mmCIF file of C-alpha atoms in Angstrom:
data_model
loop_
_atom_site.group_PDB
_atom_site.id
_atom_site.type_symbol
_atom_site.label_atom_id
_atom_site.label_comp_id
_atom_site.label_asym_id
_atom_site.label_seq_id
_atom_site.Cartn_x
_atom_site.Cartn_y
_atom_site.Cartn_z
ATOM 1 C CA UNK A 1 12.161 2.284 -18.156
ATOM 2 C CA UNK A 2 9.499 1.255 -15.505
ATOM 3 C CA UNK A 3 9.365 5.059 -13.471
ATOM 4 C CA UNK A 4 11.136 7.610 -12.314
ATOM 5 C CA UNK A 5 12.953 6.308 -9.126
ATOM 6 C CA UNK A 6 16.429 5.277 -7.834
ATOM 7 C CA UNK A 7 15.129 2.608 -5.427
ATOM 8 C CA UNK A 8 13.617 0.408 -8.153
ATOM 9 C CA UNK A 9 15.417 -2.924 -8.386
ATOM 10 C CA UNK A 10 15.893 -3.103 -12.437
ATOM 11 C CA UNK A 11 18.369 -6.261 -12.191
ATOM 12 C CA UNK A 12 17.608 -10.536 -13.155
ATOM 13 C CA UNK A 13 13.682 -11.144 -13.525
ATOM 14 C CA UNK A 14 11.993 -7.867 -13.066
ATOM 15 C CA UNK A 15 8.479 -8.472 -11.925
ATOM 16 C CA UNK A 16 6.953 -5.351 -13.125
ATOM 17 C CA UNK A 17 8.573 -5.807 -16.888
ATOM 18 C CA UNK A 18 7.771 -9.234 -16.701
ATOM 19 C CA UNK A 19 3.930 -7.946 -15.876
ATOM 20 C CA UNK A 20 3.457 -5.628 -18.902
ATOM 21 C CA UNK A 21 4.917 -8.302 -21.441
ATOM 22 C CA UNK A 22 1.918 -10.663 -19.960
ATOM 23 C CA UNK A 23 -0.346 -7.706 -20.619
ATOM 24 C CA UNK A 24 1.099 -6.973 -24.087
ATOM 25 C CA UNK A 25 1.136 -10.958 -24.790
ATOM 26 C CA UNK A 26 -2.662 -10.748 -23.984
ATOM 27 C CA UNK A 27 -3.356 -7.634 -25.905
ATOM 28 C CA UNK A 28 -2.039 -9.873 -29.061
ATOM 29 C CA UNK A 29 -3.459 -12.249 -28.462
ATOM 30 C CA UNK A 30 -7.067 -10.313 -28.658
ATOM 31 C CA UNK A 31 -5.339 -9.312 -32.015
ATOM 32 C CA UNK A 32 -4.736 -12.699 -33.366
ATOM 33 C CA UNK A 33 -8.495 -14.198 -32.517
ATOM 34 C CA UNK A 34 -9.854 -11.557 -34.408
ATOM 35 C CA UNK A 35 -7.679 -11.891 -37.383
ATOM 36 C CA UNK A 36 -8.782 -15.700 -37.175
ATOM 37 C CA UNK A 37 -5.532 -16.779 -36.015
ATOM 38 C CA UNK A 38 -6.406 -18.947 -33.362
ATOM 39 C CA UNK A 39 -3.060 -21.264 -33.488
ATOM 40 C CA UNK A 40 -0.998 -17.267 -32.946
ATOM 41 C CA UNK A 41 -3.646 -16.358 -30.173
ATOM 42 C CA UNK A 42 -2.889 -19.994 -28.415
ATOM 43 C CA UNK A 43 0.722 -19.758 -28.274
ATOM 44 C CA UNK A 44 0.461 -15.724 -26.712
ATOM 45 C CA UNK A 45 -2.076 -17.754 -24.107
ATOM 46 C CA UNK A 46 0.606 -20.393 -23.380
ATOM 47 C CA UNK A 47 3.630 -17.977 -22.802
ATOM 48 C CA UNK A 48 1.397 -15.275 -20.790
ATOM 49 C CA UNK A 49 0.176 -18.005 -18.756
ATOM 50 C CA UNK A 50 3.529 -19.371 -17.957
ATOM 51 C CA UNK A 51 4.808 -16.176 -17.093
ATOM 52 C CA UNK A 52 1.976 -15.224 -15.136
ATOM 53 C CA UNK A 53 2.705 -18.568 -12.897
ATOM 54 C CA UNK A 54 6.597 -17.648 -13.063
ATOM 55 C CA UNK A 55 5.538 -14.319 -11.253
ATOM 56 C CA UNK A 56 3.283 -15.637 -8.622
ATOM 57 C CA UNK A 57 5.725 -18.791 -7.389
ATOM 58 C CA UNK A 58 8.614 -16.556 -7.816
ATOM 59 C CA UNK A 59 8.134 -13.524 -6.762
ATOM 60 C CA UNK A 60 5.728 -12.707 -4.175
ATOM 61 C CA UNK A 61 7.323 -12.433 -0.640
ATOM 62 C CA UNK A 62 4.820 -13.592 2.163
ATOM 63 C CA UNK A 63 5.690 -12.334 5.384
ATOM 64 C CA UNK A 64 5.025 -8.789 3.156
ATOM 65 C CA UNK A 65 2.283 -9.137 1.411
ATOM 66 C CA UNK A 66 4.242 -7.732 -1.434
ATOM 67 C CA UNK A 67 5.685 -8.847 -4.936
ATOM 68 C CA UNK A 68 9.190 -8.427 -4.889
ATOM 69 C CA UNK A 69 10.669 -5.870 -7.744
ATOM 70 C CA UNK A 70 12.897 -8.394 -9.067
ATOM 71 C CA UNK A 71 14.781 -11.806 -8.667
ATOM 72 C CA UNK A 72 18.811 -10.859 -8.939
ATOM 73 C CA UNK A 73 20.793 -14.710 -9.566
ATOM 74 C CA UNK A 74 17.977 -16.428 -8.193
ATOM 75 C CA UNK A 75 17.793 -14.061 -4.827
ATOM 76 C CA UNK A 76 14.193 -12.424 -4.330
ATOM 77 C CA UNK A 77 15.220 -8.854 -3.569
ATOM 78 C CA UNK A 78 13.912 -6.986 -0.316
ATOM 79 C CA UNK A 79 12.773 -3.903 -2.547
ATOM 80 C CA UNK A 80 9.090 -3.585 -3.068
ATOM 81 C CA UNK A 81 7.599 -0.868 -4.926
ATOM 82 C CA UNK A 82 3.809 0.713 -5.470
ATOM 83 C CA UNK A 83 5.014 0.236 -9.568
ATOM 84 C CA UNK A 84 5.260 -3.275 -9.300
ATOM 85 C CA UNK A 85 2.595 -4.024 -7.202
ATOM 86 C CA UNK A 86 0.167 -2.113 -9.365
ATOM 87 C CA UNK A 87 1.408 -3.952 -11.929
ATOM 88 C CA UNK A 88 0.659 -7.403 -11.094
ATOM 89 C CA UNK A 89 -3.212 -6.231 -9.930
ATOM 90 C CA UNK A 90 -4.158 -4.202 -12.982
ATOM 91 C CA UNK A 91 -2.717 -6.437 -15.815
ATOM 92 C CA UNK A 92 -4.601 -9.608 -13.627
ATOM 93 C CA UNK A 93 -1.628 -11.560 -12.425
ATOM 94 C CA UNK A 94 -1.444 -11.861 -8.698
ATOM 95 C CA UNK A 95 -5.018 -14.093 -7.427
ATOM 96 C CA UNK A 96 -7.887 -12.453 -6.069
ATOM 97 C CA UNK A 97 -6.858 -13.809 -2.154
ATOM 98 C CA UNK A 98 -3.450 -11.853 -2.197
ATOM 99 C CA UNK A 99 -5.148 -8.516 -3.852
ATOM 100 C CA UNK A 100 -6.497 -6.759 -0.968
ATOM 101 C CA UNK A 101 -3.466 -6.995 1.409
ATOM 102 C CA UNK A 102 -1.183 -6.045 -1.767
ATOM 103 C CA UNK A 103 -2.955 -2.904 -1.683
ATOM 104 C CA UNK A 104 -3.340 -2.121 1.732
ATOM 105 C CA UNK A 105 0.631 -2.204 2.194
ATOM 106 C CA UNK A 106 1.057 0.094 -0.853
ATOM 107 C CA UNK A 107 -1.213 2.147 0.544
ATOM 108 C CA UNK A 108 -0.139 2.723 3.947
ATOM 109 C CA UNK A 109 1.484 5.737 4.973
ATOM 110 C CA UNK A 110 3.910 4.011 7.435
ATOM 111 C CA UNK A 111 5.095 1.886 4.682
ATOM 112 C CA UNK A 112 5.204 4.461 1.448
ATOM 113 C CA UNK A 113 7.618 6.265 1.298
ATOM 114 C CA UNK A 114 8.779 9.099 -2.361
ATOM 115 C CA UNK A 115 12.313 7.767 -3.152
ATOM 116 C CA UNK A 116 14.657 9.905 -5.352
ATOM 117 C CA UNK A 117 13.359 10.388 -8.847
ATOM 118 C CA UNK A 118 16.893 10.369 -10.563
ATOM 119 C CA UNK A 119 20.470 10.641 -9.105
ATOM 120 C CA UNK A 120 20.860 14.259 -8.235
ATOM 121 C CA UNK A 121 17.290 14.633 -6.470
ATOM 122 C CA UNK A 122 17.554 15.228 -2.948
ATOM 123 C CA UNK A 123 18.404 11.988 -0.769
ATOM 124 C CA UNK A 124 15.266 10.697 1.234
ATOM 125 C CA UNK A 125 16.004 7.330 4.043
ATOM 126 C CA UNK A 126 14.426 4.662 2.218
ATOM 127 C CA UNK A 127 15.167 1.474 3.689
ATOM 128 C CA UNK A 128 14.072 -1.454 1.158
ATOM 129 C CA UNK A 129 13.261 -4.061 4.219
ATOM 130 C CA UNK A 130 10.202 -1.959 5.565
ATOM 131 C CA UNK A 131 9.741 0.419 3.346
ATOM 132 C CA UNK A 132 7.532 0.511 -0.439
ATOM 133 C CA UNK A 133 8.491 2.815 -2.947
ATOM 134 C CA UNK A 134 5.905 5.684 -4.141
ATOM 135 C CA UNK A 135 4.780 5.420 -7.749
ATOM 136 C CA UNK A 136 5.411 8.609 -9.595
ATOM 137 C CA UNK A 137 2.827 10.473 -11.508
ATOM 138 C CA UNK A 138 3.830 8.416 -14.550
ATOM 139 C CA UNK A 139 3.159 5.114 -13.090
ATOM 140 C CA UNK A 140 0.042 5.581 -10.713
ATOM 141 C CA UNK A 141 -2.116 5.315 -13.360
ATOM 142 C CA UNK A 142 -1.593 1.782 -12.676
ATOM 143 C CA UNK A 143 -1.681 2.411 -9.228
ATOM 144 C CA UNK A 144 -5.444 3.632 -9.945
ATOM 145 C CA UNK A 145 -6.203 0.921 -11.846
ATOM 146 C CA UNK A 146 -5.511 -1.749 -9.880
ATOM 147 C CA UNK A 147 -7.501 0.221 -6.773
ATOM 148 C CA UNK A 148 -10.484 0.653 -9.511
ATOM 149 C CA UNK A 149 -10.256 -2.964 -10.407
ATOM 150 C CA UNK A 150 -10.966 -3.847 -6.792
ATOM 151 C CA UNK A 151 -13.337 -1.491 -6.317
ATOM 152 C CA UNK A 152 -11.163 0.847 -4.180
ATOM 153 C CA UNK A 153 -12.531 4.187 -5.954
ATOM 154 C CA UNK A 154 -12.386 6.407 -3.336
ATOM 155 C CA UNK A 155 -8.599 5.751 -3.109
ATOM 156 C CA UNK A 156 -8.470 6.593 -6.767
ATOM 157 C CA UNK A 157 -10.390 9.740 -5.678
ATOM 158 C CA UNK A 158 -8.485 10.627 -2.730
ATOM 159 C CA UNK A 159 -4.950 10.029 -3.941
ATOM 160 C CA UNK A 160 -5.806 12.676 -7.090
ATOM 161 C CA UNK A 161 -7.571 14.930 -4.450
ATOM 162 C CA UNK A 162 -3.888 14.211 -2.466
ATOM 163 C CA UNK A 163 -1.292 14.227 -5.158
ATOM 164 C CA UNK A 164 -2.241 16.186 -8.304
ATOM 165 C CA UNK A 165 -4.731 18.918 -6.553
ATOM 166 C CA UNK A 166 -1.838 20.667 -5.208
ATOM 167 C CA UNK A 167 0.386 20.796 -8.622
ATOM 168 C CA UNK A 168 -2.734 22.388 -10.057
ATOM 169 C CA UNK A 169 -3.211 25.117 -7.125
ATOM 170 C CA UNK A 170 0.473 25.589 -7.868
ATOM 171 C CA UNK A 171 0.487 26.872 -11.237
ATOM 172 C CA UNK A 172 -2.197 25.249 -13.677
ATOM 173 C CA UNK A 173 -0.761 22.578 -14.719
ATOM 174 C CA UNK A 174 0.329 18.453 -14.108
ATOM 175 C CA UNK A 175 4.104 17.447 -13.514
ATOM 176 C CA UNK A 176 6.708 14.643 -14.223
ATOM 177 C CA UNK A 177 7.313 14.047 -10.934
ATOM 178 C CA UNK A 178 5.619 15.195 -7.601
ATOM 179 C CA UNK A 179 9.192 16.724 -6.612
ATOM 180 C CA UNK A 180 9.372 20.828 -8.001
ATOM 181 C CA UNK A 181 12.982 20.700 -8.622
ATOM 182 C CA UNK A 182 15.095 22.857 -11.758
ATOM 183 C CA UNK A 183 14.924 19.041 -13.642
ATOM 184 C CA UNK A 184 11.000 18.898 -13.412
ATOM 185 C CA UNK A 185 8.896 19.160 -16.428
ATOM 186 C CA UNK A 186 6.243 21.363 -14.982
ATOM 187 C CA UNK A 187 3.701 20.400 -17.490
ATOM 188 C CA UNK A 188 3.957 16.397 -18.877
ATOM 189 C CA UNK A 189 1.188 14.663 -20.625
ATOM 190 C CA UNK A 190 2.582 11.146 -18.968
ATOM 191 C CA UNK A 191 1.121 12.589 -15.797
ATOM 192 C CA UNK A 192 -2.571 13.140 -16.703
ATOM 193 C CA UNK A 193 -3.629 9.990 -15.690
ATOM 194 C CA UNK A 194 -6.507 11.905 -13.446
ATOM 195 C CA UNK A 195 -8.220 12.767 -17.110
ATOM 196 C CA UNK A 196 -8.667 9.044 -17.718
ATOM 197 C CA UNK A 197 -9.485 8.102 -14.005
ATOM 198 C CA UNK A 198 -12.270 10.371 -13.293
ATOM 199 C CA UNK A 199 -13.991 10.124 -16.739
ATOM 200 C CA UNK A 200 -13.875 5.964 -16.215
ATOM 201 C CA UNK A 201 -13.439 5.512 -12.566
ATOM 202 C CA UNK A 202 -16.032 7.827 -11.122
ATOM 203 C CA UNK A 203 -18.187 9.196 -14.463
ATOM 204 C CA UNK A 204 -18.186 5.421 -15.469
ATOM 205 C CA UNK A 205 -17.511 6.432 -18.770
ATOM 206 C CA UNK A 206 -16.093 3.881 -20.727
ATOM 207 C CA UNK A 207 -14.793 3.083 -25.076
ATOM 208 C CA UNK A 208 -15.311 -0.383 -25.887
ATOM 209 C CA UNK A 209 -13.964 -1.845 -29.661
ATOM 210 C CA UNK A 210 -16.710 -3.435 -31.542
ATOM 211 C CA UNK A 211 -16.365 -6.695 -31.458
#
């Protein structure tokens, strides 16, 4: 499971899984160098570092500014996603130089476009050559945090003003997916990523583990 969406490309080497195993590789190997295992923390280093490199000769597509969702039998597909592109930023994958035009195509209006959440939902054009698909509340968190780590708060700001403000003035609460259809959780703790954003983001509030 990456996010709710039917225009996600899930097949071959699938940038945005491949993204969160570097993340979790890194997260271990934090573990390991404070367990004094600094042979276990090396080897999590080695692998996240090749797959990092994997990712960024693989998968990144140019002309788009964009990482590709996935590599099908050796093929970079045309689909693009917010999901994966969030990805690569906020778990530090894709260089600094790319970073900024990443996130100004996911960002674009004329470019974003909500696919269907799950086949039933209603059918929206989505055509993967030009267009990027819309995180859903589940996986902008990491659209957030890869606008926060570039300093792009008042994206963070205005996409919670844009997106979750008017599920609140709806009935109270925060939804599985920004579509109010009969399959919709109307109140899903995977979608209260605005909780965390505006306490760290804009409060600058912030839990560190003692080292």
């Amino acid at each position: 499971f990456i996010d709710w969406s039917m225009e996600l490309e899930r097949n071959g080497q699938v940038t945005a899984l491949n993204a969160i195993f570097v993340a979790a590789l890194r997260s271990f190997r934090w573990v390991a160098h404070h367990l004094g295992q600094p042979d276990l923390a090396a080897d999590c280093d080695t692998i996240a570092n090749s797959v990092s490199d994997a990712i960024n000769s693989l998968l990144y597509v140019q002309e788009r500014s964009l990482y590709s969702d996935a590599r099908v039998n050796g093929v970079v597909s045309d689909r693009c996603s917010q999901q994966t592109n969030a990805a690569v930023i906020a778990f530090d994958i894709a260089p600094e130089s790319r970073r900024d035009g990443m996130l100004d195509a996911v960002t674009d209006p004329g470019r974003v476009v909500l696919p269907r959440a799950w086949s039933h939902d209603t059918a929206r054009e989505f055509d993967p050559v030009v267009h990027v698909a819309m995180a859903q509340p589940f996986f902008s968190h990491y659209v957030h945090a890869a606008l926060a780590a570039e300093g792009r708060i008042n994206e963070v700001l205005s996409s919670i003003r844009e997106r979750w403000l008017p599920m609140a003035r709806v009935n109270g609460t925060i939804w599985e997916h920004w579509q109010n259809t009969p399959a919709t959780s109307l109140c899903h703790p995977f979608s209260c990523s605005p909780m965390y954003d505006l306490v760290a983001y804009s409060a600058g509030v912030f839990c560190q583990c003692s080292q």
